[in-house]
PDB file of C-alpha atoms in Angstrom:
ATOM      1  CA  MET A   9     179.786  96.173  92.269  1.00 48.00           C
ATOM      2  CA  LEU A  10     182.792  98.371  91.489  1.00 52.00           C
ATOM      3  CA  GLN A  11     182.299  99.806  88.032  1.00 55.00           C
ATOM      4  CA  THR A  12     185.770 100.121  86.499  1.00 56.00           C
ATOM      5  CA  PRO A  13     186.357 101.901  83.166  1.00 52.00           C
ATOM      6  CA  ASN A  14     187.190  98.560  81.503  1.00 55.00           C
ATOM      7  CA  TYR A  15     183.968  97.016  82.849  1.00 58.00           C
ATOM      8  CA  ARG A  16     181.899  99.873  81.470  1.00 57.00           C
ATOM      9  CA  ARG A  17     183.618  99.725  78.075  1.00 53.00           C
ATOM     10  CA  THR A  18     182.899  95.997  77.930  1.00 58.00           C
ATOM     11  CA  ILE A  19     179.215  96.510  78.726  1.00 59.00           C
ATOM     12  CA  ILE A  20     178.865  99.258  76.114  1.00 58.00           C
ATOM     13  CA  ALA A  21     180.622  97.096  73.509  1.00 55.00           C
ATOM     14  CA  LEU A  22     178.209  94.259  74.201  1.00 59.00           C
ATOM     15  CA  LEU A  23     175.231  96.579  73.915  1.00 56.00           C
ATOM     16  CA  PHE A  24     176.468  97.941  70.584  1.00 54.00           C
ATOM     17  CA  ALA A  25     176.938  94.385  69.323  1.00 53.00           C
ATOM     18  CA  ALA A  26     173.316  93.661  70.153  1.00 48.00           C
ATOM     19  CA  LEU A  27     172.073  96.468  67.923  1.00 44.00           C
ATOM     20  CA  THR A  28     172.433  94.509  64.697  1.00 39.00           C
ATOM     21  CA  ALA A  29     170.103  91.698  65.770  1.00 42.00           C
ATOM     22  CA  MET A  30     167.481  90.913  68.364  1.00 41.00           C
ATOM     23  CA  PRO A  31     169.394  89.902  71.516  1.00 48.00           C
ATOM     24  CA  ALA A  32     169.067  86.202  72.258  1.00 44.00           C
ATOM     25  CA  CYS A  33     167.459  86.940  75.631  1.00 60.00           C
ATOM     26  CA  HIS A  34     164.564  88.711  73.895  1.00 71.00           C
ATOM     27  CA  SER A  35     161.732  86.334  73.069  1.00 82.00           C
ATOM     28  CA  PRO A  36     160.490  86.604  69.467  1.00 88.00           C
ATOM     29  CA  SER A  37     157.003  86.745  70.999  1.00 93.00           C
ATOM     30  CA  LEU A  38     157.735  90.331  72.034  1.00 97.00           C
ATOM     31  CA  LEU A  39     157.113  91.382  68.451  1.00 96.00           C
ATOM     32  CA  HIS A  40     153.550  90.086  68.817  1.00 96.00           C
ATOM     33  CA  PRO A  41     151.912  91.709  71.860  1.00 96.00           C
ATOM     34  CA  ASP A  42     148.617  89.926  71.115  1.00 95.00           C
ATOM     35  CA  ALA A  43     150.207  86.499  71.587  1.00 95.00           C
ATOM     36  CA  PRO A  44     148.410  84.337  74.193  1.00 94.00           C
ATOM     37  CA  VAL A  45     151.593  84.075  76.288  1.00 92.00           C
ATOM     38  CA  PHE A  46     151.080  87.668  77.404  1.00 95.00           C
ATOM     39  CA  GLU A  47     147.674  86.930  78.896  1.00 92.00           C
ATOM     40  CA  LYS A  48     149.054  84.783  81.700  1.00 91.00           C
ATOM     41  CA  PRO A  49     148.500  86.356  85.148  1.00 96.00           C
ATOM     42  CA  ALA A  50     151.420  86.870  87.475  1.00 97.00           C
ATOM     43  CA  PRO A  51     151.943  84.890  90.662  1.00 97.00           C
ATOM     44  CA  GLU A  52     150.488  86.490  93.770  1.00 97.00           C
ATOM     45  CA  LYS A  53     154.034  87.353  94.816  1.00 97.00           C
ATOM     46  CA  TYR A  54     157.317  87.273  92.919  1.00 98.00           C
ATOM     47  CA  HIS A  55     160.709  88.932  92.839  1.00 98.00           C
ATOM     48  CA  VAL A  56     162.615  90.439  89.935  1.00 98.00           C
ATOM     49  CA  LEU A  57     166.369  90.774  89.923  1.00 98.00           C
ATOM     50  CA  LEU A  58     167.651  93.691  87.852  1.00 98.00           C
ATOM     51  CA  THR A  59     171.303  93.132  87.010  1.00 98.00           C
ATOM     52  CA  THR A  60     172.512  96.609  86.044  1.00 97.00           C
ATOM     53  CA  THR A  61     175.742  98.239  84.971  1.00 97.00           C
ATOM     54  CA  LYS A  62     176.071  99.555  88.534  1.00 97.00           C
ATOM     55  CA  GLY A  63     175.037  96.425  90.467  1.00 97.00           C
ATOM     56  CA  ASN A  64     171.937  94.462  91.444  1.00 98.00           C
ATOM     57  CA  ILE A  65     168.501  95.783  92.371  1.00 98.00           C
ATOM     58  CA  LEU A  66     165.984  93.318  93.785  1.00 98.00           C
ATOM     59  CA  LEU A  67     162.274  94.084  93.465  1.00 98.00           C
ATOM     60  CA  GLU A  68     159.379  92.503  95.332  1.00 98.00           C
ATOM     61  CA  VAL A  69     156.073  92.445  93.446  1.00 98.00           C
ATOM     62  CA  GLN A  70     152.732  91.578  95.037  1.00 98.00           C
ATOM     63  CA  ARG A  71     149.772  91.267  92.725  1.00 98.00           C
ATOM     64  CA  GLU A  72     147.335  92.669  95.288  1.00 98.00           C
ATOM     65  CA  TRP A  73     149.155  95.996  95.123  1.00 98.00           C
ATOM     66  CA  SER A  74     148.333  96.456  91.422  1.00 98.00           C
ATOM     67  CA  PRO A  75     146.983  93.414  89.553  1.00 98.00           C
ATOM     68  CA  HIS A  76     147.201  94.821  86.029  1.00 98.00           C
ATOM     69  CA  GLY A  77     150.609  96.345  86.708  1.00 98.00           C
ATOM     70  CA  ALA A  78     152.008  93.174  88.268  1.00 98.00           C
ATOM     71  CA  ASP A  79     150.738  91.072  85.357  1.00 98.00           C
ATOM     72  CA  ARG A  80     152.236  93.351  82.696  1.00 98.00           C
ATOM     73  CA  PHE A  81     155.611  93.578  84.423  1.00 98.00           C
ATOM     74  CA  TYR A  82     155.745  89.801  84.913  1.00 98.00           C
ATOM     75  CA  GLN A  83     154.947  89.116  81.275  1.00 97.00           C
ATOM     76  CA  LEU A  84     157.529  91.574  79.986  1.00 98.00           C
ATOM     77  CA  VAL A  85     160.321  90.463  82.313  1.00 98.00           C
ATOM     78  CA  ARG A  86     159.750  86.761  81.549  1.00 96.00           C
ATOM     79  CA  HIS A  87     160.205  87.428  77.831  1.00 96.00           C
ATOM     80  CA  GLY A  88     163.254  89.678  78.133  1.00 97.00           C
ATOM     81  CA  TYR A  89     161.673  93.020  77.310  1.00 98.00           C
ATOM     82  CA  TYR A  90     163.819  94.953  79.796  1.00 98.00           C
ATOM     83  CA  ASP A  91     167.121  93.231  78.981  1.00 97.00           C
ATOM     84  CA  SER A  92     169.702  95.798  77.784  1.00 97.00           C
ATOM     85  CA  ALA A  93     167.207  98.651  78.414  1.00 97.00           C
ATOM     86  CA  ALA A  94     168.535 102.002  79.575  1.00 98.00           C
ATOM     87  CA  PHE A  95     167.787 104.000  82.687  1.00 98.00           C
ATOM     88  CA  PHE A  96     167.156 106.886  80.313  1.00 96.00           C
ATOM     89  CA  ARG A  97     165.517 109.428  82.595  1.00 95.00           C
ATOM     90  CA  ILE A  98     166.740 110.159  86.092  1.00 95.00           C
ATOM     91  CA  ARG A  99     165.982 113.130  88.275  1.00 94.00           C
ATOM     92  CA  PRO A 100     168.455 112.952  91.175  1.00 94.00           C
ATOM     93  CA  ASN A 101     166.871 112.127  94.516  1.00 95.00           C
ATOM     94  CA  THR A 102     163.424 111.942  92.877  1.00 96.00           C
ATOM     95  CA  TRP A 103     163.027 108.968  90.491  1.00 96.00           C
ATOM     96  CA  ALA A 104     164.814 106.710  88.003  1.00 98.00           C
ATOM     97  CA  GLN A 105     162.884 105.685  84.891  1.00 97.00           C
ATOM     98  CA  PHE A 106     163.367 102.823  82.419  1.00 98.00           C
ATOM     99  CA  GLY A 107     161.194 100.708  80.138  1.00 98.00           C
ATOM    100  CA  ILE A 108     161.800 101.546  76.474  1.00 98.00           C
ATOM    101  CA  ALA A 109     163.151  98.329  74.942  1.00 98.00           C
ATOM    102  CA  ALA A 110     166.674  98.244  73.521  1.00 97.00           C
ATOM    103  CA  ASN A 111     165.357  96.903  70.225  1.00 96.00           C
ATOM    104  CA  PRO A 112     163.256  99.631  68.552  1.00 97.00           C
ATOM    105  CA  ALA A 113     160.985  97.124  66.794  1.00 97.00           C
ATOM    106  CA  ILE A 114     160.012  95.701  70.185  1.00 97.00           C
ATOM    107  CA  ALA A 115     159.684  99.138  71.762  1.00 97.00           C
ATOM    108  CA  GLN A 116     157.336 100.314  69.026  1.00 97.00           C
ATOM    109  CA  ALA A 117     155.270  97.114  69.171  1.00 98.00           C
ATOM    110  CA  TRP A 118     154.473  97.829  72.830  1.00 98.00           C
ATOM    111  CA  ARG A 119     154.392 101.619  72.824  1.00 97.00           C
ATOM    112  CA  HIS A 120     150.585 101.843  72.785  1.00 96.00           C
ATOM    113  CA  ARG A 121     149.708  98.512  74.421  1.00 97.00           C
ATOM    114  CA  THR A 122     147.954  99.986  77.430  1.00 97.00           C
ATOM    115  CA  ILE A 123     146.585  98.365  80.570  1.00 98.00           C
ATOM    116  CA  LEU A 124     143.753  99.485  82.826  1.00 97.00           C
ATOM    117  CA  ASP A 125     144.392 101.561  85.920  1.00 97.00           C
ATOM    118  CA  ASP A 126     144.458  99.907  89.342  1.00 98.00           C
ATOM    119  CA  PRO A 127     143.361 101.429  92.665  1.00 97.00           C
ATOM    120  CA  ARG A 128     146.284 102.461  94.840  1.00 96.00           C
ATOM    121  CA  ILE A 129     147.202 100.234  97.765  1.00 97.00           C
ATOM    122  CA  LEU A 130     150.734 101.427  98.520  1.00 98.00           C
ATOM    123  CA  PRO A 131     151.755 105.088  98.875  1.00 98.00           C
ATOM    124  CA  ASN A 132     154.586 106.451  96.747  1.00 98.00           C
ATOM    125  CA  THR A 133     157.293 106.176  99.368  1.00 98.00           C
ATOM    126  CA  ARG A 134     161.016 105.820  98.678  1.00 98.00           C
ATOM    127  CA  GLY A 135     161.790 102.527  96.965  1.00 98.00           C
ATOM    128  CA  THR A 136     158.347 101.879  95.490  1.00 98.00           C
ATOM    129  CA  VAL A 137     158.042 101.220  91.746  1.00 98.00           C
ATOM    130  CA  ASP A 138     155.264 102.535  89.477  1.00 98.00           C
ATOM    131  CA  PHE A 139     154.349 102.562  85.813  1.00 98.00           C
ATOM    132  CA  ALA A 140     154.656 105.948  84.140  1.00 96.00           C
ATOM    133  CA  PHE A 141     151.684 107.123  82.094  1.00 94.00           C
ATOM    134  CA  LYS A 142     150.230 110.105  80.243  1.00 90.00           C
ATOM    135  CA  ASP A 143     146.490 109.413  80.137  1.00 92.00           C
ATOM    136  CA  PRO A 144     144.037 107.429  82.290  1.00 94.00           C
ATOM    137  CA  ASN A 145     144.296 103.692  81.623  1.00 96.00           C
ATOM    138  CA  GLY A 146     147.467 104.491  79.721  1.00 96.00           C
ATOM    139  CA  ARG A 147     150.206 102.422  81.382  1.00 97.00           C
ATOM    140  CA  THR A 148     152.362 100.460  78.932  1.00 98.00           C
ATOM    141  CA  THR A 149     155.982  99.423  79.659  1.00 98.00           C
ATOM    142  CA  GLN A 150     157.785 102.374  81.253  1.00 97.00           C
ATOM    143  CA  VAL A 151     158.346 102.244  84.998  1.00 98.00           C
ATOM    144  CA  PHE A 152     160.200 104.280  87.582  1.00 98.00           C
ATOM    145  CA  ILE A 153     161.737 103.798  90.992  1.00 98.00           C
ATOM    146  CA  ASN A 154     160.863 106.445  93.581  1.00 98.00           C
ATOM    147  CA  LEU A 155     164.212 107.644  94.922  1.00 98.00           C
ATOM    148  CA  LYS A 156     162.517 109.671  97.673  1.00 98.00           C
ATOM    149  CA  ASP A 157     159.153 109.878  99.394  1.00 98.00           C
ATOM    150  CA  ASN A 158     156.959 111.235  96.567  1.00 98.00           C
ATOM    151  CA  ARG A 159     153.605 110.947  98.324  1.00 98.00           C
ATOM    152  CA  SER A 160     152.968 114.701  98.306  1.00 97.00           C
ATOM    153  CA  THR A 161     152.939 114.790  94.486  1.00 96.00           C
ATOM    154  CA  HIS A 162     152.469 111.271  93.115  1.00 96.00           C
ATOM    155  CA  ASP A 163     149.631 110.264  95.414  1.00 94.00           C
ATOM    156  CA  LEU A 164     147.606 113.141  93.966  1.00 93.00           C
ATOM    157  CA  GLU A 165     147.584 111.301  90.630  1.00 90.00           C
ATOM    158  CA  PRO A 166     146.933 107.630  89.808  1.00 91.00           C
ATOM    159  CA  PHE A 167     150.578 106.610  90.128  1.00 96.00           C
ATOM    160  CA  VAL A 168     150.128 103.149  91.604  1.00 98.00           C
ATOM    161  CA  PRO A 169     153.110 101.246  93.042  1.00 98.00           C
ATOM    162  CA  PHE A 170     153.157  97.606  91.978  1.00 98.00           C
ATOM    163  CA  ALA A 171     156.566  96.767  93.456  1.00 98.00           C
ATOM    164  CA  ARG A 172     159.170  97.894  95.935  1.00 98.00           C
ATOM    165  CA  VAL A 173     162.943  97.683  96.123  1.00 98.00           C
ATOM    166  CA  VAL A 174     164.003  95.235  98.834  1.00 98.00           C
ATOM    167  CA  GLU A 175     167.734  95.287  98.060  1.00 98.00           C
ATOM    168  CA  GLY A 176     169.885  97.699  96.092  1.00 98.00           C
ATOM    169  CA  MET A 177     168.515 101.191  96.774  1.00 98.00           C
ATOM    170  CA  THR A 178     172.082 102.487  96.954  1.00 98.00           C
ATOM    171  CA  ILE A 179     172.536 101.127  93.411  1.00 98.00           C
ATOM    172  CA  ALA A 180     169.370 102.920  92.274  1.00 98.00           C
ATOM    173  CA  ASP A 181     170.642 106.129  93.881  1.00 98.00           C
ATOM    174  CA  SER A 182     173.953 105.813  92.018  1.00 98.00           C
ATOM    175  CA  LEU A 183     172.558 105.449  88.479  1.00 98.00           C
ATOM    176  CA  TYR A 184     173.923 108.106  86.139  1.00 98.00           C
ATOM    177  CA  SER A 185     171.698 111.177  86.280  1.00 96.00           C
ATOM    178  CA  GLY A 186     173.705 113.821  84.447  1.00 96.00           C
ATOM    179  CA  TYR A 187     171.472 113.992  81.372  1.00 95.00           C
ATOM    180  CA  GLY A 188     168.232 114.629  83.264  1.00 89.00           C
ATOM    181  CA  GLU A 189     165.371 115.060  80.811  1.00 90.00           C
ATOM    182  CA  ARG A 190     167.607 115.366  77.726  1.00 92.00           C
ATOM    183  CA  SER A 191     168.017 111.629  77.120  1.00 92.00           C
ATOM    184  CA  GLY A 192     164.358 110.854  76.639  1.00 87.00           C
ATOM    185  CA  GLY A 193     162.226 112.830  79.044  1.00 81.00           C
ATOM    186  CA  GLY A 194     158.907 111.537  80.253  1.00 76.00           C
ATOM    187  CA  ILE A 195     155.909 110.224  78.358  1.00 76.00           C
ATOM    188  CA  ARG A 196     154.082 113.492  78.894  1.00 73.00           C
ATOM    189  CA  ALA A 197     156.897 115.627  77.481  1.00 66.00           C
ATOM    190  CA  GLY A 198     156.564 114.121  73.992  1.00 70.00           C
ATOM    191  CA  LYS A 199     160.350 113.845  73.509  1.00 80.00           C
ATOM    192  CA  GLN A 200     160.788 110.084  73.246  1.00 94.00           C
ATOM    193  CA  ASP A 201     160.354 109.562  69.507  1.00 95.00           C
ATOM    194  CA  SER A 202     164.099 109.234  68.834  1.00 95.00           C
ATOM    195  CA  VAL A 203     164.454 106.558  71.515  1.00 96.00           C
ATOM    196  CA  PHE A 204     161.547 104.560  70.096  1.00 97.00           C
ATOM    197  CA  ALA A 205     162.833 104.978  66.536  1.00 96.00           C
ATOM    198  CA  ALA A 206     166.439 103.898  67.117  1.00 96.00           C
ATOM    199  CA  GLY A 207     166.566 102.330  70.576  1.00 96.00           C
ATOM    200  CA  ASN A 208     169.959 101.827  72.176  1.00 96.00           C
ATOM    201  CA  ASN A 209     171.728 102.926  69.009  1.00 95.00           C
ATOM    202  CA  TYR A 210     170.450 106.449  69.615  1.00 96.00           C
ATOM    203  CA  LEU A 211     171.111 106.430  73.356  1.00 96.00           C
ATOM    204  CA  LEU A 212     174.591 104.933  73.230  1.00 96.00           C
ATOM    205  CA  ARG A 213     175.753 107.386  70.583  1.00 96.00           C
ATOM    206  CA  ASN A 214     174.254 110.499  72.127  1.00 96.00           C
ATOM    207  CA  PHE A 215     174.217 109.730  75.848  1.00 97.00           C
ATOM    208  CA  PRO A 216     177.127 107.340  76.416  1.00 97.00           C
ATOM    209  CA  SER A 217     177.212 107.615  80.209  1.00 97.00           C
ATOM    210  CA  LEU A 218     173.751 106.145  80.836  1.00 97.00           C
ATOM    211  CA  ASP A 219     173.412 103.025  82.943  1.00 97.00           C
ATOM    212  CA  TYR A 220     171.572  99.926  81.702  1.00 98.00           C
ATOM    213  CA  ILE A 221     169.719  96.846  82.831  1.00 98.00           C
ATOM    214  CA  VAL A 222     171.926  94.013  81.628  1.00 97.00           C
ATOM    215  CA  ARG A 223     169.216  91.495  82.470  1.00 97.00           C
ATOM    216  CA  ALA A 224     165.886  91.397  84.316  1.00 98.00           C
ATOM    217  CA  LYS A 225     164.913  88.003  85.684  1.00 97.00           C
ATOM    218  CA  VAL A 226     161.898  86.660  87.598  1.00 97.00           C
ATOM    219  CA  ILE A 227     162.915  84.670  90.663  1.00 92.00           C
ATOM    220  CA  ASP A 228     161.060  83.016  93.547  1.00 79.00           C
ATOM    221  CA  SER A 229     157.752  82.640  91.710  1.00 61.00           C
ATOM    222  CA  SER A 230     155.363  79.707  91.650  1.00 54.00           C
ATOM    223  CA  HIS A 231     155.013  79.737  87.846  1.00 50.00           C
TER     224      HIS A 231
END
């Protein structure tokens, strides 16, 4: 997708408009992480289409790769958690991270909703997708795409791929990376409080060049 200046201005205007109310694509259930709907397991295999401000990224998820991770991602995508969320932390040619909800009330509701660790099946090669974490059994909602082969570092820790990019790696490579760690940093850096407190309002005003997930949608699943 060719990202023209008018296209980007339109996307940013739509995101700002969504700040005054919960976007329609966000399920009200997201404010209640204990709701029974979030206990449903994922299909054994499914795909997620990320429609972004740069183009489409298609993910393949197989539950055997990371059961807890696949279940959490499936539940969040189905209820719109990642819609309008920013790619807020990108280290060029290393990884691209997203997963703090656009709506701060939703982001804070899930910030400490952890899942158990899974044993690694896939190595952290280019195109695999993992949950970020700080502590053991500490995965919540933030995920990253490996933009290079990160086996030498990430396989030394319990970074467990639950998905892989099957289409759109050139889109992932092109996501805006100029802010580096300044627009949110990682979970371990302890610099995400402003993003959780004000969501996209904070990011759009202070880091206007970031790219976003316009919508994340589950496709090709049996559920």
